[in-house]
Amino acid sequence: MDVGTLLNPQIDTGQIEGNFIQGVGLFTMEELIRGDKKFNKWIPSGQLYTCGVDTYKIPSFSDVPIDFRVSLLSNSLNPRAIYSSKGIGEPSILLAASAFVALKQACQVYREQQSLSGYFTLHSPATVERLRMACVDEFTRRVCPDEYETVLSRGSY
C-alpha cells in the first residue's frame, strides 16, 4: 500500500490491518435495522435500532485472517504533505470490499451449480442471513419463492 514516506512502518501496518478488519465489519456484519410497520413493529417507525456496537455484531479476534500480509510501497514521495506522508485510513477500509465481492462470487458459483444463472442482488452487508438466502435451494424457496427477490434482514438477532 502506498503510504508515502514511511514515518513508522509498524504503526502504518497496524493501521492497515485494523482498518481492513473494520471494513470487513462494514461489508459483512454491521447491519442497520430501522423500525417500520411491516417488518420491525417492535421498533418505533423510523427509529434506528442498531445505533451502537451493543446492538449489532462487530468483528472480533476470530475474524482476523491467520495469514495477513501487508506490504508497504517504499520511497513514494508526496511533496505536498508533512514529511512527505500520506493518509492510510480510508483506502485500507475499502480494501475490505474484496471480502464482499468474494462472497458474492461464491454465491454466484453455487447458483450456477443449481442452474440459476444471471444477475442477482446481494446487498451490503453480506450477513449470514443474506448469503443463505442468495444461495437458492429447496429450503430458501419456501421462504422466498422468487429466486430473484431481494431478502433484507428483519432483525434476526
XYZ file of N, CA and C in Angstrom:
471
model
N 0.841 -1.167 0.000
C 0.000 0.000 0.000
C 0.892 1.237 0.000
N 0.477 2.239 -0.732
C 1.241 3.474 -0.843
C 0.885 4.399 0.317
N 1.826 4.569 1.244
C 1.603 5.458 2.384
C 2.550 6.647 2.365
N 3.226 6.860 1.236
C 4.180 7.956 1.158
C 5.466 7.575 1.855
N 6.127 8.544 2.444
C 7.338 8.266 3.209
C 6.943 7.569 4.509
N 7.603 6.453 4.791
C 7.278 5.671 5.983
C 7.825 6.359 7.228
N 6.926 6.915 8.026
C 7.344 7.551 9.274
C 7.535 6.506 10.363
N 6.623 5.540 10.435
C 6.724 4.438 11.383
C 6.023 3.236 10.753
N 6.765 2.336 10.107
C 6.160 1.206 9.389
C 5.278 0.316 10.262
N 5.637 0.143 11.529
C 4.826 -0.710 12.407
C 3.452 -0.090 12.649
N 3.413 1.213 12.872
C 2.124 1.879 13.074
C 1.310 1.840 11.786
N 1.958 2.084 10.649
C 1.249 2.045 9.367
C 0.658 0.661 9.112
N 1.433 -0.383 9.380
C 0.947 -1.751 9.187
C -0.228 -2.035 10.115
N -0.121 -1.639 11.362
C -1.225 -1.831 12.305
C -2.476 -1.081 11.892
N -2.304 0.130 11.374
C -3.453 0.911 10.888
C -4.138 0.204 9.726
N -3.352 -0.318 8.805
C -3.920 -1.002 7.642
C -4.667 -2.251 8.082
N -4.068 -3.042 8.963
C -4.730 -4.258 9.442
C -6.024 -3.927 10.181
N -5.963 -2.963 11.075
C -7.155 -2.589 11.838
C -8.254 -2.023 10.965
N -7.888 -1.175 10.031
C -8.889 -0.587 9.139
C -9.489 -1.621 8.207
N -8.677 -2.595 7.775
C -9.216 -3.665 6.936
C -10.278 -4.449 7.702
N -9.993 -4.808 8.940
C -10.960 -5.559 9.746
C -12.196 -4.707 10.014
N -12.022 -3.420 10.233
C -13.176 -2.523 10.381
C -14.016 -2.547 9.106
N -13.367 -2.564 7.948
C -14.082 -2.648 6.673
C -14.794 -3.977 6.494
N -14.177 -5.064 6.973
C -14.842 -6.373 6.916
C -16.148 -6.308 7.698
N -16.132 -5.662 8.846
C -17.367 -5.470 9.607
C -18.378 -4.659 8.830
N -17.927 -3.596 8.206
C -18.806 -2.732 7.422
C -19.482 -3.497 6.289
N -18.724 -4.340 5.583
C -19.248 -5.019 4.399
C -19.877 -6.377 4.674
N -19.684 -6.943 5.885
C -20.209 -8.292 6.123
C -21.018 -8.465 7.407
N -21.023 -7.493 8.311
C -21.672 -7.721 9.602
C -22.576 -6.594 10.076
N -22.131 -5.372 9.968
C -22.771 -4.242 10.642
C -23.999 -3.766 9.873
N -25.137 -4.312 10.242
C -26.385 -4.062 9.522
C -27.238 -3.019 10.237
N -27.739 -2.069 9.476
C -28.649 -1.063 10.021
C -30.068 -1.610 10.020
N -30.720 -1.561 11.155
C -32.107 -2.007 11.253
C -32.925 -0.854 11.809
N -33.944 -0.472 11.068
C -34.837 0.625 11.456
C -36.232 0.071 11.701
N -36.961 0.770 12.524
C -38.338 0.395 12.781
C -39.219 0.717 11.588
N -40.133 -0.192 11.288
C -41.150 0.055 10.264
C -42.387 -0.758 10.614
N -43.487 -0.442 9.991
C -44.756 -1.087 10.337
C -44.872 -2.492 9.777
N -44.078 -2.823 8.743
C -44.212 -4.126 8.104
C -43.364 -5.205 8.780
N -42.070 -4.915 9.023
C -41.168 -5.959 9.492
C -40.746 -5.810 10.951
N -40.451 -4.622 11.374
C -39.920 -4.400 12.721
C -40.896 -3.582 13.553
N -42.039 -4.161 13.838
C -43.101 -3.449 14.555
C -42.706 -3.099 15.984
N -41.771 -3.833 16.543
C -41.353 -3.628 17.921
C -40.434 -2.422 18.089
N -39.987 -1.823 16.961
C -39.163 -0.614 16.992
C -40.031 0.528 16.480
N -40.058 1.672 17.144
C -40.847 2.798 16.628
C -40.467 3.123 15.181
N -41.445 3.403 14.375
C -41.244 3.642 12.947
C -40.199 4.727 12.698
N -39.212 4.394 11.868
C -38.161 5.326 11.508
C -36.995 5.383 12.468
N -37.135 4.801 13.643
C -36.062 4.848 14.639
C -35.000 3.809 14.310
N -33.740 4.207 14.432
C -32.627 3.299 14.197
C -32.414 2.441 15.439
N -32.507 1.122 15.266
C -32.312 0.204 16.382
C -30.827 -0.063 16.611
N -30.092 -0.266 15.543
C -28.677 -0.609 15.642
C -27.833 0.660 15.691
N -27.934 1.379 16.788
C -27.248 2.670 16.895
C -25.987 2.599 17.750
N -25.544 1.427 18.091
C -24.322 1.275 18.870
C -23.808 -0.144 18.762
N -22.555 -0.348 19.137
C -21.955 -1.673 18.981
C -22.564 -2.727 19.894
N -23.426 -2.330 20.813
C -24.107 -3.315 21.646
C -25.347 -3.879 20.956
N -25.707 -3.348 19.788
C -26.914 -3.812 19.095
C -26.624 -4.443 17.737
N -25.362 -4.570 17.367
C -25.027 -5.290 16.136
C -23.665 -5.947 16.295
N -23.415 -6.917 15.444
C -22.168 -7.680 15.521
C -21.027 -6.888 14.898
N -19.893 -6.896 15.573
C -18.681 -6.283 15.034
C -17.605 -7.366 14.944
N -16.590 -7.161 14.129
C -15.530 -8.173 14.021
C -14.821 -8.396 15.354
N -14.408 -9.638 15.562
C -13.668 -9.985 16.772
C -12.338 -10.619 16.365
N -11.576 -11.077 17.338
C -10.277 -11.673 17.045
C -10.395 -12.860 16.102
N -11.462 -13.621 16.217
C -11.618 -14.799 15.359
C -11.916 -14.431 13.906
N -12.223 -13.175 13.631
C -12.484 -12.732 12.264
C -11.225 -12.242 11.550
N -10.122 -12.135 12.266
C -8.865 -11.680 11.666
C -8.222 -12.860 10.940
N -7.814 -12.672 9.688
C -7.156 -13.771 8.967
C -5.893 -14.241 9.693
N -5.657 -15.544 9.681
C -4.457 -16.095 10.313
C -3.215 -15.641 9.555
N -3.281 -15.681 8.240
C -2.170 -15.245 7.394
C -2.555 -13.900 6.784
N -2.117 -12.836 7.394
C -2.499 -11.478 6.982
C -1.220 -10.741 6.588
N -1.019 -10.554 5.310
C 0.215 -9.938 4.828
C -0.047 -8.516 4.352
N 0.734 -7.596 4.855
C 0.657 -6.189 4.457
C 2.027 -5.790 3.939
N 2.056 -5.221 2.754
C 3.319 -4.692 2.240
C 3.137 -3.210 1.942
N 4.176 -2.461 2.234
C 4.140 -1.012 2.069
C 5.076 -0.615 0.935
N 4.604 0.237 0.059
C 5.412 0.752 -1.040
C 6.424 1.739 -0.462
N 7.689 1.499 -0.727
C 8.708 2.385 -0.161
C 9.125 3.458 -1.164
N 9.684 4.521 -0.642
C 10.193 5.637 -1.454
C 9.128 6.259 -2.344
N 7.929 6.400 -1.834
C 6.846 7.053 -2.567
C 6.662 8.441 -1.973
N 7.211 9.420 -2.631
C 7.229 10.775 -2.083
C 5.928 11.514 -2.353
N 5.557 12.346 -1.405
C 4.398 13.220 -1.533
C 4.849 14.613 -1.088
N 5.340 15.429 -2.018
C 5.937 16.712 -1.631
C 4.959 17.710 -1.021
N 3.672 17.484 -1.119
C 2.693 18.442 -0.609
C 2.228 18.138 0.817
N 2.742 17.090 1.416
C 2.286 16.705 2.753
C 3.415 16.849 3.774
N 3.038 16.772 5.040
C 4.016 16.859 6.122
C 4.923 15.637 6.070
N 6.207 15.862 6.019
C 7.212 14.796 5.948
C 6.957 13.835 4.787
N 6.293 14.301 3.745
C 6.019 13.511 2.543
C 5.177 12.268 2.838
N 4.293 12.357 3.818
C 3.462 11.213 4.207
C 2.132 11.235 3.460
N 1.379 10.163 3.598
C 0.038 10.061 3.006
C -0.895 9.416 4.026
N -2.175 9.691 3.887
C -3.163 9.073 4.768
C -3.399 7.623 4.391
N -3.648 6.779 5.390
C -3.856 5.360 5.107
C -5.187 4.835 5.618
N -6.018 5.676 6.219
C -7.254 5.201 6.839
C -8.283 4.687 5.862
N -8.813 5.548 5.024
C -9.917 5.176 4.145
C -9.528 4.133 3.095
N -8.354 4.246 2.450
C -8.031 3.223 1.444
C -8.025 1.812 2.008
N -7.514 1.627 3.223
C -7.453 0.269 3.768
C -8.818 -0.235 4.216
N -9.739 0.656 4.576
C -11.108 0.212 4.859
C -11.743 -0.308 3.574
N -11.515 0.393 2.479
C -12.129 -0.008 1.213
C -11.514 -1.273 0.632
N -10.323 -1.674 1.098
C -9.765 -2.953 0.673
C -10.690 -4.105 1.061
N -11.448 -3.923 2.118
C -12.344 -4.971 2.603
C -13.502 -5.228 1.656
N -13.734 -4.354 0.695
C -14.760 -4.632 -0.315
C -14.426 -5.915 -1.058
N -13.152 -6.294 -1.074
C -12.757 -7.548 -1.718
C -13.403 -8.749 -1.027
N -13.603 -8.681 0.284
C -14.276 -9.770 1.003
C -15.726 -9.880 0.558
N -16.403 -8.741 0.416
C -17.794 -8.735 -0.049
C -17.894 -9.311 -1.461
N -17.011 -8.874 -2.352
C -17.036 -9.351 -3.740
C -16.748 -10.848 -3.793
N -15.817 -11.336 -2.974
C -15.514 -12.769 -2.940
C -16.721 -13.578 -2.477
N -17.444 -13.084 -1.478
C -18.646 -13.781 -1.007
C -19.727 -13.804 -2.080
N -19.896 -12.694 -2.783
C -20.897 -12.657 -3.851
C -20.517 -13.610 -4.978
N -19.236 -13.672 -5.326
C -18.799 -14.598 -6.369
C -18.999 -16.050 -5.941
N -18.784 -16.351 -4.665
C -19.031 -17.707 -4.170
C -20.509 -18.059 -4.296
N -21.394 -17.112 -3.987
C -22.837 -17.332 -4.167
C -23.165 -17.549 -5.637
N -22.526 -16.779 -6.512
C -22.767 -16.910 -7.949
C -22.392 -18.307 -8.437
N -21.254 -18.815 -7.993
C -20.824 -20.163 -8.388
C -21.830 -21.198 -7.900
N -22.281 -21.079 -6.657
C -23.270 -22.011 -6.125
C -24.560 -21.942 -6.928
N -25.006 -20.742 -7.242
C -26.244 -20.575 -8.005
C -26.115 -21.199 -9.393
N -24.957 -21.053 -10.016
C -24.744 -21.670 -11.331
C -24.794 -23.188 -11.228
N -24.285 -23.747 -10.140
C -24.362 -25.192 -9.925
C -25.804 -25.652 -9.739
N -26.670 -24.739 -9.295
C -28.091 -25.035 -9.123
C -28.906 -24.638 -10.356
N -28.229 -24.375 -11.472
C -28.853 -23.979 -12.748
C -29.556 -22.630 -12.669
N -29.079 -21.758 -11.821
C -29.579 -20.384 -11.747
C -28.464 -19.472 -12.236
N -28.615 -18.974 -13.438
C -27.579 -18.094 -13.958
C -28.124 -16.681 -14.063
N -27.229 -15.754 -14.231
C -27.641 -14.376 -14.389
C -27.409 -13.551 -13.148
N -27.827 -12.309 -13.240
C -27.591 -11.330 -12.184
C -28.464 -11.607 -10.965
N -27.918 -11.361 -9.797
C -28.701 -11.377 -8.566
C -28.182 -10.275 -7.657
N -29.043 -9.805 -6.783
C -28.689 -8.718 -5.881
C -28.250 -9.279 -4.535
N -27.137 -8.786 -4.055
C -26.688 -9.082 -2.699
C -26.335 -7.745 -2.069
N -27.184 -7.306 -1.157
C -26.956 -6.018 -0.508
C -25.843 -6.130 0.528
N -25.150 -5.025 0.716
C -24.150 -4.943 1.765
C -24.827 -4.427 3.033
N -24.546 -5.018 4.164
C -23.527 -6.012 4.433
C -23.993 -7.420 4.055
N -23.045 -8.239 3.657
C -23.333 -9.621 3.280
C -23.396 -10.464 4.551
N -24.502 -10.329 5.267
C -24.681 -11.071 6.519
C -24.918 -12.544 6.207
N -24.813 -13.364 7.226
C -25.050 -14.798 7.057
C -26.451 -15.035 6.500
N -27.435 -14.298 7.011
C -28.814 -14.453 6.542
C -28.933 -14.117 5.054
N -28.344 -13.029 4.628
C -28.425 -12.636 3.215
C -27.678 -13.612 2.316
N -26.525 -14.107 2.777
C -25.785 -15.086 1.980
C -26.580 -16.376 1.833
N -27.200 -16.806 2.914
C -28.001 -18.035 2.864
C -29.158 -17.890 1.893
N -29.834 -16.756 1.915
C -30.966 -16.547 1.012
C -30.515 -16.373 -0.436
N -29.304 -15.877 -0.654
C -28.790 -15.726 -2.018
C -28.447 -17.072 -2.637
N -28.125 -18.058 -1.800
C -27.841 -19.413 -2.285
C -29.156 -20.183 -2.324
N -29.888 -19.989 -3.388
C -31.248 -20.517 -3.512
C -31.233 -22.043 -3.548
N -32.113 -22.660 -2.748
C -32.318 -24.102 -2.778
C -33.745 -24.399 -2.325
N -34.052 -25.659 -2.076
C -35.421 -26.031 -1.724
C -35.899 -25.374 -0.425
N -35.001 -25.116 0.505
C -35.395 -24.523 1.782
C -35.636 -23.023 1.665
N -34.772 -22.325 0.956
C -34.968 -20.883 0.805
C -36.175 -20.580 -0.070
N -36.526 -21.486 -0.978
C -37.706 -21.266 -1.826
C -38.996 -21.280 -1.006
N -38.986 -21.963 0.118
C -40.167 -21.967 0.986
C -40.393 -20.592 1.609
N -39.306 -19.887 1.878
C -39.388 -18.556 2.472
C -39.586 -17.497 1.396
N -38.897 -17.668 0.289
C -38.880 -16.669 -0.778
C -39.007 -17.397 -2.119
N -40.229 -17.596 -2.629
C -40.422 -18.379 -3.848
C -39.723 -17.805 -5.082
N -39.570 -16.505 -5.157
C -38.922 -15.882 -6.307
C -37.423 -15.792 -6.041
N -36.611 -16.579 -6.786
C -35.175 -16.601 -6.525
C -34.474 -15.284 -6.836
N -35.167 -14.373 -7.494
C -34.567 -13.076 -7.810
C -34.988 -11.987 -6.826
N -35.853 -12.327 -5.894
C -36.289 -11.352 -4.896
C -35.158 -11.090 -3.903
N -35.040 -9.871 -3.493
C -34.031 -9.492 -2.515
C -34.621 -9.621 -1.121
N -33.921 -10.325 -0.266
C -34.378 -10.500 1.104
C -33.516 -9.639 2.010
N -34.151 -8.726 2.702
C -33.441 -7.879 3.657
C -33.736 -8.367 5.065
N -32.809 -8.137 5.954
C -32.938 -8.622 7.321
C -34.108 -7.971 8.043
N -34.661 -8.731 8.954
C -35.748 -8.217 9.785
C -35.323 -8.191 11.243
N -34.032 -8.149 11.461
C -33.533 -8.136 12.836
C -33.499 -9.525 13.415
N -32.688 -10.403 12.834
C -32.699 -11.812 13.190
C -31.889 -12.144 14.435
N -31.430 -11.158 15.151
C -30.628 -11.463 16.335
C -31.251 -10.901 17.575
